[in-house]
mmCIF file of C-alpha atoms in Angstrom:
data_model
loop_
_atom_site.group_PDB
_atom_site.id
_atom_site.type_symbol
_atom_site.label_atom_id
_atom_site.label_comp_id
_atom_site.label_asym_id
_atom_site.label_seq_id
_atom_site.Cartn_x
_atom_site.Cartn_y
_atom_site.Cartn_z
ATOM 1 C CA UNK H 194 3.078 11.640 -0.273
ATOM 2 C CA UNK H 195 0.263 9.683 -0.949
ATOM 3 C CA UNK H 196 -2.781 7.923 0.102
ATOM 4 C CA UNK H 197 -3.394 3.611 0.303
ATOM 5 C CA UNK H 198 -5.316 1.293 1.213
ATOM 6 C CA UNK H 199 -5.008 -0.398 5.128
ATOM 7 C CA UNK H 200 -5.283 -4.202 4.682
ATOM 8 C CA UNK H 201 -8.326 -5.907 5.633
ATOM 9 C CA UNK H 202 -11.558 -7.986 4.487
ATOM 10 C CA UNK H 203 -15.354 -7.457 4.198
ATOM 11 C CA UNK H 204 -17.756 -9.714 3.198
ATOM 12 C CA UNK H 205 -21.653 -8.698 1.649
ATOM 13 C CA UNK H 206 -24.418 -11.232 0.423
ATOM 14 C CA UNK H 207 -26.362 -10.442 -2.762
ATOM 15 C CA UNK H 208 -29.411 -12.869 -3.686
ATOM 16 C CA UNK H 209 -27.541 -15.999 -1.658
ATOM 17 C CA UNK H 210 -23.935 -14.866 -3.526
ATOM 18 C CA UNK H 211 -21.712 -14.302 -1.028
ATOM 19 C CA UNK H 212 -18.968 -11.435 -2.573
ATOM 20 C CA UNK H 213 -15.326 -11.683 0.169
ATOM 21 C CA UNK H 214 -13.630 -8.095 -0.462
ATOM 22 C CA UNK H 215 -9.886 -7.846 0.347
ATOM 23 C CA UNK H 216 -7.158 -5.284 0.182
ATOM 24 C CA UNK H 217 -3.597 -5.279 0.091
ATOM 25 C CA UNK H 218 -0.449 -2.954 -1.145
ATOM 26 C CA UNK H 219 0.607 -3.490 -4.451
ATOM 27 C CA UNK H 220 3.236 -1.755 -6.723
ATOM 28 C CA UNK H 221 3.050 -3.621 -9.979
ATOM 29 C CA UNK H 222 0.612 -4.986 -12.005
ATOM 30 C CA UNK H 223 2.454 -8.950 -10.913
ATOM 31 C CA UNK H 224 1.474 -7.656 -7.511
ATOM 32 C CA UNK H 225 -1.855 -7.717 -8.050
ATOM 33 C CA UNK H 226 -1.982 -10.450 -9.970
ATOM 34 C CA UNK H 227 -0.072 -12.473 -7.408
ATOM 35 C CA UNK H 228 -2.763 -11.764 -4.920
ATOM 36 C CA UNK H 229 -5.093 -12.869 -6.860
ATOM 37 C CA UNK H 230 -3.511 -16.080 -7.597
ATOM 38 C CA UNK H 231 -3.151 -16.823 -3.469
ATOM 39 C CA UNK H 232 -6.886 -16.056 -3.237
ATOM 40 C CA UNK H 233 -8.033 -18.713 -5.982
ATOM 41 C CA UNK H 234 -5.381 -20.943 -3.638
ATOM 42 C CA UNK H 235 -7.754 -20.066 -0.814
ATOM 43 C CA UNK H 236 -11.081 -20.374 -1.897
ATOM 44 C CA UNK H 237 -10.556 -23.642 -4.445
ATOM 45 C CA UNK H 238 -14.324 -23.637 -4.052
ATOM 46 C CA UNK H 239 -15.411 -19.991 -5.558
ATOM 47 C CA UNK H 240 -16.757 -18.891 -8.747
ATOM 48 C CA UNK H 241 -14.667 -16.264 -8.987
ATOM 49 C CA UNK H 242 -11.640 -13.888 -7.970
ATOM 50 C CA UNK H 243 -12.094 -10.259 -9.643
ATOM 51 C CA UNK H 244 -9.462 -7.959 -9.314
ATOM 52 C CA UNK H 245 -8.167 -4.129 -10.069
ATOM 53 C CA UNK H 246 -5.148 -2.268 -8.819
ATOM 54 C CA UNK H 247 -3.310 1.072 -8.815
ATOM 55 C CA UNK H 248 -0.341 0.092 -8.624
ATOM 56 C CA UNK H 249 1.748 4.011 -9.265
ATOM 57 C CA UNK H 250 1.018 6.949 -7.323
ATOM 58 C CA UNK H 251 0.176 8.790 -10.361
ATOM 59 C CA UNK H 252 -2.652 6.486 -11.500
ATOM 60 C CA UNK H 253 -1.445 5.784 -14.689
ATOM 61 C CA UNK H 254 -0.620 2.294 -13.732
ATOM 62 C CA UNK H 255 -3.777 0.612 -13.073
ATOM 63 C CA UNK H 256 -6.058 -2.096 -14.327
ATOM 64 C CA UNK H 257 -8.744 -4.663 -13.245
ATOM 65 C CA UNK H 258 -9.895 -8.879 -14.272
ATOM 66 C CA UNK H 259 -13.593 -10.170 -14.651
ATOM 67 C CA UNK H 260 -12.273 -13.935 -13.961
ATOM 68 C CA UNK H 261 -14.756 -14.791 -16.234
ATOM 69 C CA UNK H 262 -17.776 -12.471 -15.016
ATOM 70 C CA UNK H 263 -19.629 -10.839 -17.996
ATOM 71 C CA UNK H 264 -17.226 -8.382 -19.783
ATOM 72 C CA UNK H 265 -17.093 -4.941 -17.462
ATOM 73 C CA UNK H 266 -19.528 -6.226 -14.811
ATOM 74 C CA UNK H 267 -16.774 -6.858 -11.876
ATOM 75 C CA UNK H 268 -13.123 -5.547 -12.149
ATOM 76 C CA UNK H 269 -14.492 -2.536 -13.973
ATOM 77 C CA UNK H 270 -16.546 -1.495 -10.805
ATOM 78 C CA UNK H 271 -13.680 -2.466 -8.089
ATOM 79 C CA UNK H 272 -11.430 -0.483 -10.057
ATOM 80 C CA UNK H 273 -14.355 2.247 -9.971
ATOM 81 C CA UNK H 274 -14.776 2.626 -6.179
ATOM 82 C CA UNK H 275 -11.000 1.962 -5.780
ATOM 83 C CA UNK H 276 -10.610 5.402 -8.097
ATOM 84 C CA UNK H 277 -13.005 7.360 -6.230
ATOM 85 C CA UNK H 278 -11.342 6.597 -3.149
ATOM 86 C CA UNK H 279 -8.229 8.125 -4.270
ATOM 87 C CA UNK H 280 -6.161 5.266 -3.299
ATOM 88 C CA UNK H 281 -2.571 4.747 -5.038
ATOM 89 C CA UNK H 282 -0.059 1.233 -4.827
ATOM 90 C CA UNK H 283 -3.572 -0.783 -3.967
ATOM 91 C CA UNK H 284 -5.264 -3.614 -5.163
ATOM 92 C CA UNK H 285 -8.630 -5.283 -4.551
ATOM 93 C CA UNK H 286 -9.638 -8.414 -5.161
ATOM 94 C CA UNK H 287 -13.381 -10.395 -4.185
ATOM 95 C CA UNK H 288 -14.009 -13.364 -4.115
ATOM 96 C CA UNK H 289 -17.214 -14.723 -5.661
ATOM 97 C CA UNK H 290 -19.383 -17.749 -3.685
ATOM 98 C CA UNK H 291 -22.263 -18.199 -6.501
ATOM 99 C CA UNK H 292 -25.519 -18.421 -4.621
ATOM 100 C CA UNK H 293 -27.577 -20.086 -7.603
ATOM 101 C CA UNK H 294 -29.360 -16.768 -8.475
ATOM 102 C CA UNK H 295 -28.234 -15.151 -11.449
ATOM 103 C CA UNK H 296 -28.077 -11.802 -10.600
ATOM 104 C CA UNK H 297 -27.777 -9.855 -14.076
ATOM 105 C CA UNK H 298 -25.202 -7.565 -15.398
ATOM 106 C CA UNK H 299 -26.311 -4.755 -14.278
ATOM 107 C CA UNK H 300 -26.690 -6.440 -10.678
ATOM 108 C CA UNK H 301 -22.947 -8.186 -10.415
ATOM 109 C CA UNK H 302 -21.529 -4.441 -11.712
ATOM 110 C CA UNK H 303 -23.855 -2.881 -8.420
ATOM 111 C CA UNK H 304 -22.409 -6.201 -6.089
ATOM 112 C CA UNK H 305 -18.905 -6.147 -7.133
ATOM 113 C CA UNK H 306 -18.310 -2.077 -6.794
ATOM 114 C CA UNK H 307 -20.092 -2.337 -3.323
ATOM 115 C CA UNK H 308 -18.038 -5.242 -2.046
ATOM 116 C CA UNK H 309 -14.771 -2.493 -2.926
ATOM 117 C CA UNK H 310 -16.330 0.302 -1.924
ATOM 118 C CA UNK H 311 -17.810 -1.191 1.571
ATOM 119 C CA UNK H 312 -14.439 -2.616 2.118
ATOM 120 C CA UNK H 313 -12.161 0.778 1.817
ATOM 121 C CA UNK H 314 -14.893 2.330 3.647
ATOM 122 C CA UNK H 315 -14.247 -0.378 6.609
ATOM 123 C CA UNK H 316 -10.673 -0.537 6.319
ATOM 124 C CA UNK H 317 -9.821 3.349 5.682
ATOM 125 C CA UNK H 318 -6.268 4.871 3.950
ATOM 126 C CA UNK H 319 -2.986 5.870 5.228
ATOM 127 C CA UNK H 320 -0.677 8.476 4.017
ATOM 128 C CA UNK H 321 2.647 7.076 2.580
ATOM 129 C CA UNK H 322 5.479 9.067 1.964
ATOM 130 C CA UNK H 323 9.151 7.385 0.537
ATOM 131 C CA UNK H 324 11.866 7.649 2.774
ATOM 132 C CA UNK H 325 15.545 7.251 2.321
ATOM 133 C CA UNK H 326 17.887 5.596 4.898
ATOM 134 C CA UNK H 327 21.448 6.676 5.566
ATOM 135 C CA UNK H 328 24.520 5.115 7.385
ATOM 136 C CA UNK H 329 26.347 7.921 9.000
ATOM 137 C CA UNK H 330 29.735 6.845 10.636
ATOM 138 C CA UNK H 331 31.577 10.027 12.399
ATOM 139 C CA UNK H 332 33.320 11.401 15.749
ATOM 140 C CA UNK H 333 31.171 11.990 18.659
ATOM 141 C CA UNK H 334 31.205 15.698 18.378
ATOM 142 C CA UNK H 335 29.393 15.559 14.916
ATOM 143 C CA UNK H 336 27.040 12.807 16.071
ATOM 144 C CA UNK H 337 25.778 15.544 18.784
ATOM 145 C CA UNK H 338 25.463 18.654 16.911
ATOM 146 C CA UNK H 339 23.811 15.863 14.235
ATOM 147 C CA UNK H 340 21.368 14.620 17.083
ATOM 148 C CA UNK H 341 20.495 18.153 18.546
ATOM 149 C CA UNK H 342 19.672 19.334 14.296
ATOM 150 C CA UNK H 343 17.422 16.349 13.785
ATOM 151 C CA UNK H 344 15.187 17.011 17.374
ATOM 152 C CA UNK H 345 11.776 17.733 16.567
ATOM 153 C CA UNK H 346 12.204 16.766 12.942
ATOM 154 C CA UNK H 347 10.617 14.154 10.226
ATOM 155 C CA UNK H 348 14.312 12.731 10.412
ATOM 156 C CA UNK H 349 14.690 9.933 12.913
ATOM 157 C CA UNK H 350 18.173 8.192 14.272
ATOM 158 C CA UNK H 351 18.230 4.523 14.349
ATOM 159 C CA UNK H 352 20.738 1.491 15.261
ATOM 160 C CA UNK H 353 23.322 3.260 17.029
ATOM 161 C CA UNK H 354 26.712 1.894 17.622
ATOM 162 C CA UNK H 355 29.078 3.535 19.734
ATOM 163 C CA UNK H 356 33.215 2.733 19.242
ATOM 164 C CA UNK H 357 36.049 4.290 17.841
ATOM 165 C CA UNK H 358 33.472 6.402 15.871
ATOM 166 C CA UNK H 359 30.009 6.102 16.324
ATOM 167 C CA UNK H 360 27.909 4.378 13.506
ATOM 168 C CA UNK H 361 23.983 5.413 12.593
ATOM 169 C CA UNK H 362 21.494 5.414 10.790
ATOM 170 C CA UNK H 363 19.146 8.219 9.815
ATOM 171 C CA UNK H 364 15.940 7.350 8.224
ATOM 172 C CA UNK H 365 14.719 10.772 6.508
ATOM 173 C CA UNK H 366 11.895 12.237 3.899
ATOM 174 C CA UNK H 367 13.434 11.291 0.689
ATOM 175 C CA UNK H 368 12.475 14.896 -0.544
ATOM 176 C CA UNK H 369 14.324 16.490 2.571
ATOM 177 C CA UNK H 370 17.389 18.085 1.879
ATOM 178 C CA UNK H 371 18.543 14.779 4.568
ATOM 179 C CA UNK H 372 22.242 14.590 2.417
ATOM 180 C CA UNK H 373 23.041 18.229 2.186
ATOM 181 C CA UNK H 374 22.191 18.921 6.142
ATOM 182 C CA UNK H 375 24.302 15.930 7.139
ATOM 183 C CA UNK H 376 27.042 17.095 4.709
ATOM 184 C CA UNK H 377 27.310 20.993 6.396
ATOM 185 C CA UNK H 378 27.254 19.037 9.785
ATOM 186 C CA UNK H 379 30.586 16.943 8.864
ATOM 187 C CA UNK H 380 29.027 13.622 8.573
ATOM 188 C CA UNK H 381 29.229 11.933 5.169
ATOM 189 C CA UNK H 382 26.387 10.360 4.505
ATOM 190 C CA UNK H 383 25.707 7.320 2.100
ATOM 191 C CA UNK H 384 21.994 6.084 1.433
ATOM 192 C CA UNK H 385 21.464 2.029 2.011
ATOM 193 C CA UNK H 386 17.908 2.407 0.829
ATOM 194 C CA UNK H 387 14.574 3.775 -0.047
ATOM 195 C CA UNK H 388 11.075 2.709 1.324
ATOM 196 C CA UNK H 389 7.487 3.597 2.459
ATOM 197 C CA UNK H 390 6.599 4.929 5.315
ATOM 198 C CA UNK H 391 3.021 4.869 6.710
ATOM 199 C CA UNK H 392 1.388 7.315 8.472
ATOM 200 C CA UNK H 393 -1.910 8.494 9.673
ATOM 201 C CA UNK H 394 -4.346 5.718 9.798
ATOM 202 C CA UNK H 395 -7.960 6.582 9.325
#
C-alpha cells in the first residue's frame, strides 16, 4: 500500500506572476512528461510548465524540469514538497503566467515549492493498494461456500453470471492469499488483471 496524490488545481500570485499548480497519477517518467506536454497545449500563453514526479512507490523513480527557469529554482522545489509529502506514482506540474517582476532565484525556488506544497495540502492523498482480479467459473455449491468465505473481507465479487455454472469475478488484495483460498474452496481461479485501488481520501 501506498500513499498519492488526489487530482486537483491551485493557483497563488507572487509579485503579479501568477504560478497554476496541478496534480495527477503518474507511473513513468513519459507520464509525467505527457502531462506536461497537455499543459503547454493549454496555456499556449505561459512562461513556463515546471514539472517533478514519483513515479514508483519506492521513490527511486523520480525526477523534476525547470522549462527554462534558472537551473534548480522550480522542478527542484516541486519535487521537494512533493517528497515531503510522502506521495508515490504522482506528478506536479505549474504553470508559470510571468507578471513582469523578476522575482530572483531564491524567490521562484520559494514560489514554485509553495504552488506544490499549497496544492497537496488542498487536494490531500489516498491510500492505493494493487489488486488482482480473478474469473472464477464453478457449480453453485462452490459459488456459496465461496460467497459466505469472502463476507466481511477486502475480497469483493463482481459481474455475476448465472447458467449452467455460474461465472465471477473476484477482485482481491494482490498480497492476499486470494488464489490459494479459492483453490481449497474448489473454484479454479485464473487472474485477468492487476490494478490500483484507491482508498481513504483525506
Amino acid at each position: 500500500m501506498f500513499r498519492c496524490l488526489n487530482v486537483g488545481v491551485n493557483e497563488i500570485v507572487v509579485n503579479k506572476s501568477r504560478f497554476l499548480a496541478y496534480s495527477t497519477l503518474a507511473e513513468s517518467r513519459d507520464d509525467a512528461k505527457a502531462f506536461a506536454d497537455k499543459l503547454r497545449g493549454e496555456h499556449a500563453e505561459a512562461r513556463h510548465v515546471c514539472y517533478a514526479f514519483i513515479a514508483d512507490e519506492s521513490g527511486d523513480c523520480f525526477g523534476y524540469d525547470d522549462d527554462g527557469e534558472p537551473n534548480g529554482t522550480a522542478g527542484k522545489p516541486i519535487y521537494s514538497a512533493l517528497a515531503a509529502s510522502g506521495a508515490r506514482r504522482s506528478a506536479i506540474a505549474v504553470v508559470r503566467y510571468f507578471g513582469g517582476i523578476k522575482l530572483g532565484a531564491g524567490g521562484l525556488a520559494r514560489a514554485y515549492r509553495q504552488s506544490a506544497a499549497e496544492l497537496i495540502e488542498k487536494v490531500g492523498l489516498t491510500s492505493a493498494e494493487k489488486y488482482a482480479e480473478y474469473a472464477v467459473e464453478c457449480d453453485g455449491e462452490t459459488y456459496k461456500r465461496i460467497s459466505r468465505a469472502l463476507h466481511g473481507t477486502r475480497c469483493a465479487i463482481e459481474n455475476i453470471v448465472y447458467g449452467e455454472k455460474v461465472c465471477f469475478s473476484v477482485l482481491a488484495p494482490s498480497e492476499s492469499g486470494a488464489v490459494e483460498k479459492l483453490t481449497a474452496l474448489g473454484a479454479d481461479p485464473a487472474v485477468k488483471c492487476e490494478r490500483y485501488v484507491y482508498t481513504e481520501a483525506r
